[in-house]
């Protein structure tokens, strides 16, 4: 008889919230870099400017919206991916093929991206607010206030501004994170050199974070520009054209801080998730 722990459907959301609390300042700097029209500051310069102008706590602007996003976006994609993967794994008596993981990750990520769009938009706005002149700042008190004010002042359609890009990015990130993590962990454990331990979780999640960063960065740039716009873009295509005028590297603007943010976020998420599964998961005896 062997014992195995299965993840509960909400563990992904909790693990992502824990990781978001650690990596939020990096996410904020990434948004600032992506929304500048010309490359004026790099990562360290932007961080120093934020701290100088608004204080250290300004690095956590929009944290409530970030947590709200994780509890909608990440909870949805993890719940879909892990529930279906575990069901199919039990039925097939073995791990899913990689192409099925990719398809499942894309579906889960696309759905999670759509569900999390309103919170994601408020998150981008709250993080970018300090860059605006005082008379143009939105001054949302917290995530719920931001969601309510957007709904009241701009309508329900505005809440889903950039939903196409957010959903597409969600699909790419989830393929890069969940599908690649599962496959990397399977390959590492399959070598027989390492067991199912925290070092394996770290190595697998580091690989997954790198894949996710490269796959989603162009979509992330477009999504951020659309969500932060004040009507200057007529749609995704127009935003794509305007960004393309800045050159091909504009689609990878903020790649280094995106990687510095997304890779640690991915590593922390999966380490937290594996620990939650180990101590609080559903016990399966076979």
CSV table of C-alpha atoms in Angstrom, one decimal, residues 30-225:
chain,number,residue,atom,x,y,z
A,30,UNK,CA,7.5,45.8,-14.3
A,31,UNK,CA,4.3,47.7,-14.9
A,32,UNK,CA,6.1,51.1,-14.7
A,33,UNK,CA,8.7,50.0,-17.2
A,34,UNK,CA,6.1,48.7,-19.7
A,35,UNK,CA,3.9,51.9,-19.6
A,36,UNK,CA,6.7,54.4,-20.4
A,37,UNK,CA,6.6,55.3,-24.1
A,38,UNK,CA,10.3,55.8,-24.4
A,39,UNK,CA,13.0,53.9,-22.5
A,40,UNK,CA,14.0,56.5,-19.9
A,41,UNK,CA,14.7,54.3,-16.9
A,42,UNK,CA,15.9,50.7,-16.2
A,43,UNK,CA,14.8,48.4,-13.4
A,44,UNK,CA,17.0,49.8,-10.6
A,45,UNK,CA,16.4,53.4,-11.6
A,46,UNK,CA,12.7,52.9,-11.7
A,47,UNK,CA,12.7,51.3,-8.2
A,48,UNK,CA,14.8,54.2,-6.8
A,49,UNK,CA,12.5,56.7,-8.3
A,50,UNK,CA,9.4,55.1,-6.8
A,51,UNK,CA,11.0,54.9,-3.3
A,52,UNK,CA,12.3,58.5,-3.6
A,53,UNK,CA,9.0,60.0,-4.7
A,54,UNK,CA,6.5,58.0,-2.7
A,55,UNK,CA,8.4,56.0,0.0
A,56,UNK,CA,9.1,52.3,0.5
A,57,UNK,CA,5.5,51.3,1.0
A,58,UNK,CA,4.7,52.6,-2.5
A,59,UNK,CA,6.3,49.4,-3.8
A,60,UNK,CA,3.2,47.6,-2.4
A,61,UNK,CA,0.7,49.9,-4.1
A,62,UNK,CA,-2.1,47.8,-5.5
A,63,UNK,CA,-1.3,44.7,-3.3
A,64,UNK,CA,-5.1,44.2,-2.5
A,65,UNK,CA,-5.8,44.1,-6.2
A,66,UNK,CA,-3.0,41.7,-6.8
A,67,UNK,CA,-4.3,39.3,-4.2
A,68,UNK,CA,-7.8,39.7,-5.6
A,69,UNK,CA,-6.4,38.8,-9.0
A,70,UNK,CA,-4.7,35.7,-7.7
A,71,UNK,CA,-7.9,34.5,-6.0
A,72,UNK,CA,-9.8,34.9,-9.2
A,73,UNK,CA,-7.2,34.2,-12.0
A,74,UNK,CA,-4.8,31.7,-10.4
A,75,UNK,CA,-7.5,29.9,-8.4
A,76,UNK,CA,-9.5,29.3,-11.5
A,77,UNK,CA,-6.6,28.1,-13.7
A,78,UNK,CA,-5.1,25.9,-11.0
A,79,UNK,CA,-8.5,24.4,-10.1
A,80,UNK,CA,-9.3,23.5,-13.7
A,81,UNK,CA,-5.8,22.1,-14.5
A,82,UNK,CA,-5.2,20.1,-11.4
A,83,UNK,CA,-8.7,18.7,-11.1
A,84,UNK,CA,-8.8,17.5,-14.7
A,85,UNK,CA,-5.2,16.3,-14.6
A,86,UNK,CA,-5.8,14.2,-11.4
A,87,UNK,CA,-9.1,12.8,-12.8
A,88,UNK,CA,-7.4,11.8,-16.1
A,89,UNK,CA,-4.3,10.5,-14.3
A,90,UNK,CA,-6.5,8.2,-12.1
A,91,UNK,CA,-8.4,7.0,-15.1
A,92,UNK,CA,-5.3,6.3,-17.2
A,93,UNK,CA,-3.3,4.9,-14.3
A,94,UNK,CA,-0.4,7.2,-15.3
A,95,UNK,CA,0.7,10.7,-16.1
A,96,UNK,CA,-0.9,12.6,-19.0
A,97,UNK,CA,1.1,13.0,-22.2
A,98,UNK,CA,2.8,16.4,-22.5
A,99,UNK,CA,0.5,17.6,-25.4
A,100,UNK,CA,-2.6,17.0,-23.2
A,101,UNK,CA,-1.0,19.0,-20.4
A,102,UNK,CA,-0.4,21.9,-22.9
A,103,UNK,CA,-4.0,21.8,-24.1
A,104,UNK,CA,-5.4,21.6,-20.6
A,105,UNK,CA,-3.0,24.4,-19.4
A,106,UNK,CA,-4.1,26.6,-22.3
A,107,UNK,CA,-7.8,26.1,-21.6
A,108,UNK,CA,-7.4,26.6,-17.8
A,109,UNK,CA,-5.2,29.7,-18.3
A,110,UNK,CA,-7.6,31.2,-20.9
A,111,UNK,CA,-10.6,30.8,-18.6
A,112,UNK,CA,-8.7,32.1,-15.6
A,113,UNK,CA,-7.4,35.1,-17.5
A,114,UNK,CA,-10.9,36.1,-18.5
A,115,UNK,CA,-12.3,35.6,-14.9
A,116,UNK,CA,-9.4,37.6,-13.5
A,117,UNK,CA,-9.4,40.5,-16.0
A,118,UNK,CA,-11.4,43.0,-13.8
A,119,UNK,CA,-9.0,42.6,-10.8
A,120,UNK,CA,-6.0,42.6,-13.1
A,121,UNK,CA,-7.0,45.9,-14.7
A,122,UNK,CA,-7.5,47.5,-11.2
A,123,UNK,CA,-4.1,46.1,-10.2
A,124,UNK,CA,-2.4,47.7,-13.2
A,125,UNK,CA,-4.1,51.1,-12.6
A,126,UNK,CA,-3.3,51.1,-8.9
A,127,UNK,CA,0.3,50.3,-9.5
A,128,UNK,CA,0.6,53.0,-12.2
A,129,UNK,CA,-1.4,55.7,-10.4
A,130,UNK,CA,1.7,57.4,-8.8
A,131,UNK,CA,3.2,58.1,-12.2
A,132,UNK,CA,0.2,60.3,-13.2
A,133,UNK,CA,-0.1,64.0,-12.3
A,134,UNK,CA,-2.2,64.5,-9.1
A,135,UNK,CA,-5.2,65.8,-11.0
A,136,UNK,CA,-5.3,62.7,-13.2
A,137,UNK,CA,-4.8,60.0,-10.5
A,138,UNK,CA,-7.7,57.6,-9.9
A,139,UNK,CA,-6.9,57.2,-6.1
A,140,UNK,CA,-8.6,53.8,-5.6
A,141,UNK,CA,-8.7,53.0,-1.9
A,142,UNK,CA,-8.4,49.2,-2.5
A,143,UNK,CA,-9.3,46.5,-5.0
A,144,UNK,CA,-13.1,46.4,-4.2
A,145,UNK,CA,-13.3,50.2,-4.4
A,146,UNK,CA,-11.5,50.2,-7.7
A,147,UNK,CA,-13.8,47.5,-9.2
A,148,UNK,CA,-16.9,49.3,-7.9
A,149,UNK,CA,-15.8,52.7,-9.3
A,150,UNK,CA,-14.9,51.3,-12.7
A,151,UNK,CA,-18.3,49.6,-12.9
A,152,UNK,CA,-20.1,52.8,-11.8
A,153,UNK,CA,-18.1,55.4,-13.8
A,154,UNK,CA,-17.1,53.5,-16.9
A,155,UNK,CA,-19.5,50.6,-17.2
A,156,UNK,CA,-19.2,46.8,-17.1
A,157,UNK,CA,-17.5,46.6,-20.5
A,158,UNK,CA,-14.6,48.6,-19.2
A,159,UNK,CA,-14.1,46.0,-16.4
A,160,UNK,CA,-13.2,43.6,-19.2
A,161,UNK,CA,-10.9,46.0,-21.1
A,162,UNK,CA,-8.0,43.9,-22.4
A,163,UNK,CA,-9.8,40.6,-21.7
A,164,UNK,CA,-8.6,39.2,-25.0
A,165,UNK,CA,-4.9,39.9,-24.2
A,166,UNK,CA,-5.4,38.8,-20.5
A,167,UNK,CA,-6.9,35.5,-21.5
A,168,UNK,CA,-4.3,34.8,-24.2
A,169,UNK,CA,-1.5,35.7,-21.7
A,170,UNK,CA,-3.2,33.5,-19.1
A,171,UNK,CA,-3.1,30.6,-21.5
A,172,UNK,CA,0.6,31.1,-22.3
A,173,UNK,CA,1.6,31.6,-18.7
A,174,UNK,CA,-0.3,28.5,-17.6
A,175,UNK,CA,1.2,26.4,-20.4
A,176,UNK,CA,4.7,27.7,-19.3
A,177,UNK,CA,4.1,27.3,-15.6
A,178,UNK,CA,1.8,24.3,-15.0
A,179,UNK,CA,2.4,22.1,-18.0
A,180,UNK,CA,6.2,22.7,-18.1
A,181,UNK,CA,6.4,22.3,-14.3
A,182,UNK,CA,4.6,19.0,-14.4
A,183,UNK,CA,6.8,17.7,-17.3
A,184,UNK,CA,10.0,19.0,-15.8
A,185,UNK,CA,9.2,17.4,-12.4
A,186,UNK,CA,8.3,14.1,-14.2
A,187,UNK,CA,11.6,14.1,-16.1
A,188,UNK,CA,13.7,15.0,-13.0
A,189,UNK,CA,12.1,12.4,-10.8
A,190,UNK,CA,12.3,9.9,-13.7
A,191,UNK,CA,16.1,10.1,-13.8
A,192,UNK,CA,16.2,8.4,-10.4
A,193,UNK,CA,18.9,10.9,-9.3
A,194,UNK,CA,16.4,13.1,-7.3
A,195,UNK,CA,13.3,12.3,-5.3
A,196,UNK,CA,10.0,14.2,-4.9
A,197,UNK,CA,11.6,16.8,-2.6
A,198,UNK,CA,11.9,20.6,-2.3
A,199,UNK,CA,15.1,20.7,-4.4
A,200,UNK,CA,13.2,19.0,-7.3
A,201,UNK,CA,10.3,21.4,-6.8
A,202,UNK,CA,12.7,24.3,-7.0
A,203,UNK,CA,14.5,23.1,-10.1
A,204,UNK,CA,11.3,22.2,-12.0
A,205,UNK,CA,9.6,25.5,-11.1
A,206,UNK,CA,12.7,27.5,-12.1
A,207,UNK,CA,12.5,25.9,-15.6
A,208,UNK,CA,8.8,26.5,-15.8
A,209,UNK,CA,9.2,30.2,-14.8
A,210,UNK,CA,11.7,30.8,-17.6
A,211,UNK,CA,9.4,29.1,-20.2
A,212,UNK,CA,6.4,31.2,-19.0
A,213,UNK,CA,8.3,34.5,-19.1
A,214,UNK,CA,9.5,34.0,-22.7
A,215,UNK,CA,6.1,32.8,-23.9
A,216,UNK,CA,3.9,35.5,-22.4
A,217,UNK,CA,6.0,38.7,-22.5
A,218,UNK,CA,4.7,40.2,-25.8
A,219,UNK,CA,1.1,39.6,-24.7
A,220,UNK,CA,1.9,41.0,-21.3
A,221,UNK,CA,3.1,44.3,-22.8
A,222,UNK,CA,0.0,44.7,-25.0
A,223,UNK,CA,-2.3,43.8,-22.1
A,224,UNK,CA,-0.7,46.3,-19.7
A,225,UNK,CA,-0.9,49.1,-22.4
